[in-house]
Coordinates of C-alpha atoms in Angstrom, one line a residue:
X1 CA -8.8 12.4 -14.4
X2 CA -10.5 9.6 -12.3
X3 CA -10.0 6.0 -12.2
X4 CA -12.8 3.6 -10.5
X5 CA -10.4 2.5 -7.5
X6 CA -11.4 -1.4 -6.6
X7 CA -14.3 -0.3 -3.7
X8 CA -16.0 1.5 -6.8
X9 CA -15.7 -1.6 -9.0
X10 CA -17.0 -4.0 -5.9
X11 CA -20.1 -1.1 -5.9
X12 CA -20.8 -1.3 -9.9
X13 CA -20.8 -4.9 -9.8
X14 CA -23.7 -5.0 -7.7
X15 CA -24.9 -2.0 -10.0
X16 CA -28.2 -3.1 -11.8
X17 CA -27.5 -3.0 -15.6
X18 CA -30.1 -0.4 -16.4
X19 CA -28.3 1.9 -14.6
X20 CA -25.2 1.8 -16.4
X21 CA -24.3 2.7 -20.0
X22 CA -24.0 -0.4 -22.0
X23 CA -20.6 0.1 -22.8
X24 CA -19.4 0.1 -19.3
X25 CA -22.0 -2.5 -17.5
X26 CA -20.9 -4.7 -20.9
X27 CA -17.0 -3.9 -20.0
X28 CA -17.8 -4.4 -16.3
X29 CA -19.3 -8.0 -16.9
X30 CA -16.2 -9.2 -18.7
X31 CA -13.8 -8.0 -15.8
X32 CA -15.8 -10.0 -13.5
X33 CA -15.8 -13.1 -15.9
X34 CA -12.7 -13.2 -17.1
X35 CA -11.2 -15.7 -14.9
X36 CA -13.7 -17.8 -15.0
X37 CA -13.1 -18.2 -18.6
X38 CA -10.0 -16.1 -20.0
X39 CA -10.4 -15.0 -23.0
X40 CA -8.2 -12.2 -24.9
X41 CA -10.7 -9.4 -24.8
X42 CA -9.9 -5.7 -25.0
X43 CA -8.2 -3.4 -22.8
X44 CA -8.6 0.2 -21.3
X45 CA -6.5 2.2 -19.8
X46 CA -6.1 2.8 -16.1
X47 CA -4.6 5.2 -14.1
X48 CA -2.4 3.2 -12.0
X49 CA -2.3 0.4 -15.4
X50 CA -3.7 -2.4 -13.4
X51 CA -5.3 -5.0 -15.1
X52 CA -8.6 -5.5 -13.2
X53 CA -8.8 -1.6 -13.9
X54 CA -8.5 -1.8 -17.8
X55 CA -11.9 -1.2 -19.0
X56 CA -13.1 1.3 -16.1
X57 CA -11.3 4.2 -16.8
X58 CA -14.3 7.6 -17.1
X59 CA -12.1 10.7 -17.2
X60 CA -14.3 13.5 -15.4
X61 CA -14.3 16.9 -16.5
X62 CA -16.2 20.0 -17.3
X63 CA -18.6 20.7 -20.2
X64 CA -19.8 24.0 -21.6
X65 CA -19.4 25.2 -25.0
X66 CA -16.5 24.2 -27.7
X67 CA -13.7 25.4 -30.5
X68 CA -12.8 24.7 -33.8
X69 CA -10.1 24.8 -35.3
X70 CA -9.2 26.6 -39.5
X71 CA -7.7 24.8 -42.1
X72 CA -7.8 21.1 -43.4
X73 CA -5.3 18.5 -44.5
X74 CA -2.0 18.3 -43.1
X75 CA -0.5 22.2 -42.5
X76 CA 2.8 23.1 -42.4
X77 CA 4.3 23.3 -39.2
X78 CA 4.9 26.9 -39.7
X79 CA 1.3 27.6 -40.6
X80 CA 0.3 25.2 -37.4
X81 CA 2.2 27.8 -35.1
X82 CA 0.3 31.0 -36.8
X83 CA -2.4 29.6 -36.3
X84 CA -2.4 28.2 -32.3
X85 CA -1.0 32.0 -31.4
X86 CA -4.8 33.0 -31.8
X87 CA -6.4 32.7 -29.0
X88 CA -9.6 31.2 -30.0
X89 CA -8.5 29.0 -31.6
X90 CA -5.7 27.6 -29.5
X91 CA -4.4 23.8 -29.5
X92 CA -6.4 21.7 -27.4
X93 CA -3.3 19.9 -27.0
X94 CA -0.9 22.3 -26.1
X95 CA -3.2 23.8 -23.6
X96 CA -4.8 20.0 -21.6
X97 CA -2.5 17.3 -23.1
X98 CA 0.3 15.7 -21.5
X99 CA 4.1 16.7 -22.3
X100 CA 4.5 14.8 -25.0
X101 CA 1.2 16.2 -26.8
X102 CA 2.1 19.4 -26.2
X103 CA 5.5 19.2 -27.6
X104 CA 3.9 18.0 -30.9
X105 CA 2.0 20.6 -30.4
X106 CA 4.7 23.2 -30.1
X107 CA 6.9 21.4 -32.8
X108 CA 3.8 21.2 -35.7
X109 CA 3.7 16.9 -35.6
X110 CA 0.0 17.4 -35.6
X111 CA -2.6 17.2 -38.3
X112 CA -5.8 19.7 -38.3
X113 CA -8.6 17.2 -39.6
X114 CA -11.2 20.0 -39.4
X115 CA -14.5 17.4 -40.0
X116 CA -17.4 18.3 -38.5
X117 CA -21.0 16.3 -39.0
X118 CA -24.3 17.2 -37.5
X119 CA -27.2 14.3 -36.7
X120 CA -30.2 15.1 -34.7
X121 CA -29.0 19.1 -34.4
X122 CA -25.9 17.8 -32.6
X123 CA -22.3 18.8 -34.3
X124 CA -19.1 16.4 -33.4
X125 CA -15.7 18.0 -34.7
X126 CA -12.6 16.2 -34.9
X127 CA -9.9 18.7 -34.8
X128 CA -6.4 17.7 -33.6
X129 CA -5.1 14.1 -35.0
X130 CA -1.3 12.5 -34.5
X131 CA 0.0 9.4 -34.5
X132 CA 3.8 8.7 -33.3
X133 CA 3.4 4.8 -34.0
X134 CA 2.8 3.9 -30.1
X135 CA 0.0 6.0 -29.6
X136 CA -3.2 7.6 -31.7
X137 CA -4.3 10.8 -30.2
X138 CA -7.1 13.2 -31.3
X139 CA -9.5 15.9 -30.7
X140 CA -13.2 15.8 -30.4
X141 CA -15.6 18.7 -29.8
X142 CA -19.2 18.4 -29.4
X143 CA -21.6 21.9 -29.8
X144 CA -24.5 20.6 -28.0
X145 CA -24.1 18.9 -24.4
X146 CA -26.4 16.3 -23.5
X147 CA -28.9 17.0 -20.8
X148 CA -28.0 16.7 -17.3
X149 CA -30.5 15.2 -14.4
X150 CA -30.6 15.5 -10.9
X151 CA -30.8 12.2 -10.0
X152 CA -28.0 12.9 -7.0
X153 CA -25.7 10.0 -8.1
X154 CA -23.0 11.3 -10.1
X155 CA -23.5 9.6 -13.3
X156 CA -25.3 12.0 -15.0
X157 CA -22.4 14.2 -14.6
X158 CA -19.9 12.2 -16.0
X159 CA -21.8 11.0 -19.0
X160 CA -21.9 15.6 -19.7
X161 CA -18.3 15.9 -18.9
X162 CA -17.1 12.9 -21.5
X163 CA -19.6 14.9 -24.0
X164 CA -22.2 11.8 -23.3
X165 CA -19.9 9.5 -25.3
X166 CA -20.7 5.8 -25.1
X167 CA -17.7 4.2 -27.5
X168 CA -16.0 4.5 -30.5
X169 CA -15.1 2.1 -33.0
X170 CA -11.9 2.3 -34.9
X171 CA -11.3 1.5 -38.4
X172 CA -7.4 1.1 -40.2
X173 CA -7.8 0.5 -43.6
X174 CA -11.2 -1.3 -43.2
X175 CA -10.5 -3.5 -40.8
X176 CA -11.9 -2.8 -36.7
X177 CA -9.3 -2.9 -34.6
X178 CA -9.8 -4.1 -31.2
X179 CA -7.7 -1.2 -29.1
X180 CA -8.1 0.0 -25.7
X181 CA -9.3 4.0 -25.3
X182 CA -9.4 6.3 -22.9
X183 CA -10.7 10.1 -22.8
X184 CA -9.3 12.9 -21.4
X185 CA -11.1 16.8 -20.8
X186 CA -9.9 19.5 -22.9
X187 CA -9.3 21.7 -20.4
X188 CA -10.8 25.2 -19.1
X189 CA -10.4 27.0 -22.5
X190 CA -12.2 24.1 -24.0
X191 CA -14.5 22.7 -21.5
X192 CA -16.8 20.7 -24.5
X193 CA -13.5 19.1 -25.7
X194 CA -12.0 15.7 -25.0
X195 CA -8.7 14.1 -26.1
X196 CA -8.8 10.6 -27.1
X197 CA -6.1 8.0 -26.8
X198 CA -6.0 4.8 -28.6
X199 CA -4.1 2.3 -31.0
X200 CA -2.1 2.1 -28.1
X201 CA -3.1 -1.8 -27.0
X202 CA -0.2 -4.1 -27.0
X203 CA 0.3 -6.5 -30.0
X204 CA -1.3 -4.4 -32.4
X205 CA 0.2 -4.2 -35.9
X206 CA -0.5 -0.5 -37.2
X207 CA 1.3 0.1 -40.5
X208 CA 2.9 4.0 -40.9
X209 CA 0.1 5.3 -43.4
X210 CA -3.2 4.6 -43.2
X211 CA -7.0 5.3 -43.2
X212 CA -8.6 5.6 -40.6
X213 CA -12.5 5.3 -39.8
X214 CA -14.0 5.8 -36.3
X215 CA -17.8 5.4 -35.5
X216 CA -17.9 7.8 -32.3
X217 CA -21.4 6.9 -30.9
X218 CA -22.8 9.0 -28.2
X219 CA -25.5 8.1 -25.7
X220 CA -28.2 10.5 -26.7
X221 CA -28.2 10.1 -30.2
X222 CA -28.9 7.3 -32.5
X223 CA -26.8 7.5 -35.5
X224 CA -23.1 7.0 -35.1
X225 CA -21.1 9.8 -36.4
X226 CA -18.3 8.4 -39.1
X227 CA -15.2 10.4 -39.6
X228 CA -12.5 8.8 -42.4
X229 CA -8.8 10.3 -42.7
X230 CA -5.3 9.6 -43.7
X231 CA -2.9 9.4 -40.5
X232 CA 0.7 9.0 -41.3
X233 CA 3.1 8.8 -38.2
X234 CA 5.1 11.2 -37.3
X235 CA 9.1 10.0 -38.1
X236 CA 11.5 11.8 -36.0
X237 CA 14.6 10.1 -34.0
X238 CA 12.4 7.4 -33.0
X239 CA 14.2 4.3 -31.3
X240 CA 12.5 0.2 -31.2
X241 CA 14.4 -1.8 -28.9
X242 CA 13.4 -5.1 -28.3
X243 CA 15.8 -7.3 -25.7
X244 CA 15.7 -11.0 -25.0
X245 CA 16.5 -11.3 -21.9
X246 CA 13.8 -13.0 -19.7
X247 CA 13.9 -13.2 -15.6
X248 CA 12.4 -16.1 -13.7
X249 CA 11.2 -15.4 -9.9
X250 CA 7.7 -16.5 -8.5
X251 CA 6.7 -18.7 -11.5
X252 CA 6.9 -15.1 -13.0
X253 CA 8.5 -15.5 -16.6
X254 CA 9.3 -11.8 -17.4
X255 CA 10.5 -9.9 -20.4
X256 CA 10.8 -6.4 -22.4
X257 CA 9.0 -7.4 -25.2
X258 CA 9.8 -3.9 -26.7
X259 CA 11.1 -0.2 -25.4
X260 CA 9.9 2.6 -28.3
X261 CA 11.5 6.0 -27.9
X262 CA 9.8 8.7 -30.4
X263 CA 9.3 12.6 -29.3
X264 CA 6.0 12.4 -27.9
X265 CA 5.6 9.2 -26.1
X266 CA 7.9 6.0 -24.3
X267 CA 6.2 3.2 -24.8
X268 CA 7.3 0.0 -22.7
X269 CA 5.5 -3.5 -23.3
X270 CA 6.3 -5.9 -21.3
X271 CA 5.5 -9.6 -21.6
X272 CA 4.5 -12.6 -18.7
X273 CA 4.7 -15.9 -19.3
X274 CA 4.9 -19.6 -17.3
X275 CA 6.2 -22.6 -18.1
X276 CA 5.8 -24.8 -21.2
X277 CA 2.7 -25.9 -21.9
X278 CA 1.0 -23.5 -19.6
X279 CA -2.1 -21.5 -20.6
X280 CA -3.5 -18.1 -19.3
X281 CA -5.3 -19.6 -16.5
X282 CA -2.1 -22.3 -15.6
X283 CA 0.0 -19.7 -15.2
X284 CA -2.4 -17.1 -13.0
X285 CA -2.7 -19.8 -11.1
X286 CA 0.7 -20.4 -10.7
X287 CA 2.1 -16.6 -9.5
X288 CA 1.4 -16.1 -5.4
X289 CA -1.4 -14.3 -4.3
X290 CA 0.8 -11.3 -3.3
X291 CA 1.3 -10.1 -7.3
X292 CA -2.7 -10.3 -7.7
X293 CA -5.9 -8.2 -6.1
X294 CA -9.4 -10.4 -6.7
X295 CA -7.1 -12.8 -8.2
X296 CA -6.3 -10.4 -11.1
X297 CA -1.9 -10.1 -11.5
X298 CA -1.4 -6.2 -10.7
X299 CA 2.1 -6.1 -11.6
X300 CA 2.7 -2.5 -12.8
X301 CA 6.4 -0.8 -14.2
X302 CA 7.9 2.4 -13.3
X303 CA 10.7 3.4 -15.6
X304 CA 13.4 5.7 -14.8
X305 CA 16.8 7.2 -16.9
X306 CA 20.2 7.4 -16.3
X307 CA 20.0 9.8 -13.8
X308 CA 17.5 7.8 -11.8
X309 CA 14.3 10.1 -12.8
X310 CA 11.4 8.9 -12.6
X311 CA 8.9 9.1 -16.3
X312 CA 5.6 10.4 -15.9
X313 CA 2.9 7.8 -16.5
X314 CA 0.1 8.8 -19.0
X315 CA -1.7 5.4 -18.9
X316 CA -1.4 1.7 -20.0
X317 CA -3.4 -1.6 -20.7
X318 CA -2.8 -5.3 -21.3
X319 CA -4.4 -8.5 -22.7
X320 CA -4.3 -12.0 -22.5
X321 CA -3.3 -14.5 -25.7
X322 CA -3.3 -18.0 -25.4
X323 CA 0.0 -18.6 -23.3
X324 CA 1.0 -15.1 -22.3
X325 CA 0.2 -11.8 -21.1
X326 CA 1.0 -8.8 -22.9
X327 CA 1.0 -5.1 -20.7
X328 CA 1.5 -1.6 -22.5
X329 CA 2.3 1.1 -20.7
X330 CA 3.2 4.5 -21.7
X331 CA 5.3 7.4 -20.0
X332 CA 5.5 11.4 -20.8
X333 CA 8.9 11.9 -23.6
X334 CA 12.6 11.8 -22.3
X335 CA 13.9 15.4 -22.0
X336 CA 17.0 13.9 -23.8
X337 CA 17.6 10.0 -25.3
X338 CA 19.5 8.4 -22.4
X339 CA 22.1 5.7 -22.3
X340 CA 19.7 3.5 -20.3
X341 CA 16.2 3.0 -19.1
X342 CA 15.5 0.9 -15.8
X343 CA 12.6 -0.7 -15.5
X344 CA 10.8 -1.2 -12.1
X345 CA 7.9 -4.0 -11.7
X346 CA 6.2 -3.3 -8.7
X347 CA 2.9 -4.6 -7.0
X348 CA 0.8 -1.1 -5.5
X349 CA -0.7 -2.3 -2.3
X350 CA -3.9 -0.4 -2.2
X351 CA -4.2 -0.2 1.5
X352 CA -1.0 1.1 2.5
X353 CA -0.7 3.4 -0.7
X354 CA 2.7 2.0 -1.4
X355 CA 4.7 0.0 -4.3
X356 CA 6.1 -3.0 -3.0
X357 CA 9.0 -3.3 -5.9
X358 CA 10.2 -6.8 -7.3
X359 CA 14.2 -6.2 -7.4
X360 CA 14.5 -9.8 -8.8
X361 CA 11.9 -8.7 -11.9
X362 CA 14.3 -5.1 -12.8
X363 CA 15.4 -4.8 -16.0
X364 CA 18.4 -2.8 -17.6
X365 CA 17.9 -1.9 -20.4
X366 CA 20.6 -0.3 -22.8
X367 CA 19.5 2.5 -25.3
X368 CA 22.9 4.0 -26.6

């Protein structure tokens, strides 16, 4: 997948708005606003989980024709085996997701919603569904790919490969949710496929059971397709820790707001405060210019175990509320629970493709 890097965003801004989608010129806008006036608004994910990059991420991929999957409901993870050894119909997820989607795969955490609706001789199907209480992850598949152009530019290109998606709204048990998403291409054996991640923005109260609704709304047509399920997160050795300790260094304020440990995702959310009193723009004022690019605070986290290895990133996000800034990020599934996690703030200095770390920011944090 491809993230806009900063030169791409300093490009788009100058973009006219026609020649965006409105989802993206409309997310574009707020970036470049939201000093000006902060606001808590919502939050995409980004490759390298920077802030100024949260609402730009368009994964590129391939596009030709799609899969379904057999069955509906929730099927026994014996059945969800027999069924992903034919090849046609072969998880989407065990074949283009990360580790962790791919283990849930392989284990049977996942749900086969099998829905498919058809408007304006255009099928969506939503396939694949789990939900491990950090992160919602599905399956879309679209029969029809929108028309590409020649205009030379790229964009028509990407708006094929995400299936011509323009948003989706999502729905838990009535209510919108305001949650960052990101899309991800289903790989070779399912080139009209794309996995979407969401209900994975910080501060977000999700209960275990729920319906969900989503209105997936695509560019070229104009009725939004609505899909309604039950989710239920998969329950499976999962650990919530949530630490108090808080470091001080910069006019940084710095905590682990909470480290959750299930078998398909580690989630780490960390929060950034100031001192008393001090709103969102107080205390972005307040840290140096070296933590920030375009005046945005671009402190990201690595996260390591025991044994000093590195976790595989598969994205993150963060928001802004009132007096603090919340930051999600999520990493590929421990091979085995450790006895510690070590977490690693670090500023990514674009030009010299390096981290600069923050030793006086690192956390310990205890797990066993």
């Amino acid at each position: 997948m491809k993230a806009i890097d900063h030169e791409d965003l300093l490009l788009l801004k100058e973009e006219p708005a026609q020649e965006l989608p409105h989802t993206i010129r409309m997310r574009l806008d707020e970036t470049f606003l939201m000093l000006d006036d902060i606001q808590p608004i919502k939050a995409e994910e980004r490759r390298r989980k920077r802030w100024v990059r949260r609402s730009l991420l368009i994964t590129l991929g391939a596009a030709a024709a799609g899969i379904l999957l057999i069955g509906s409901g929730f099927v026994s993870p014996v059945m969800a085996q027999a069924l992903k050894q034919i090849p046609f119909i072969e998880s989407v997820f065990k074949q283009a997701g990360d580790r962790g989607l791919q283990k849930a795969s392989e284990e049977g955490f996942t749900t086969n919603a099998n829905q498919n609706i058809t408007h304006n001789g255009v099928t969506i199907s939503l396939s694949e569904v789990i939900y491990d209480g950090s992160r919602l992850n599905l399956v879309l598949n679209r029969d029809k790919l929108p028309v590409e152009k020649t205009s030379g530019s790229g964009r028509d290109w990407i708006r094929s490969s995400t299936l011509g998606l323009n948003n989706i709204e999502f729905y838990v048990n009535g209510s919108w949710v305001n949650t960052g998403m990101s899309l991800a291409p289903g790989g070779g054996k399912a080139p009209n496929s794309i996995i979407v991640t969401a209900l994975n923005s910080p501060n977000l109260h999700i209960p275990d059971e729920f319906e969900l609704k989503m209105l997936v709304k695509l560019d070229d047509v104009p009725e939004p397709f609505e899909f309604k399920l039950p989710v239920k997160k998969v329950k499976d050795r999962n650990v919530v820790i949530t630490p108090e300790e808080m470091k001080i260094f910069d006019h940084i304020h710095m905590k682990v707001a909470k480290l959750e440990i299930t078998p398909v995702t580690t989630r780490l959310d960390m929060e950034i405060t100031g001192e008393k009193g001090q709103n969102l723009r107080d205390i972005a004022n307040a840290i140096p210019e070296k933590y920030k690019v375009t005046d945005f605070i671009q402190i990201d986290y690595d996260l390591t175990d025991d044994q000093g290895v590195l976790q595989k990133s598969i994205g993150a996000n963060g928001t802004g509320e009132e007096d603090h800034f919340l930051y999600s990020s999520s990493y590929e599934p421990f091979a085995a629970i450790p006895e510690f996690v070590t977490v690693k703030p670090y500023v990514y200095v674009t030009k010299t493709r390096q981290k600069n770390y923050i030793p006086e920011l690192e956390f310990t944090v205890q797990v066993k």
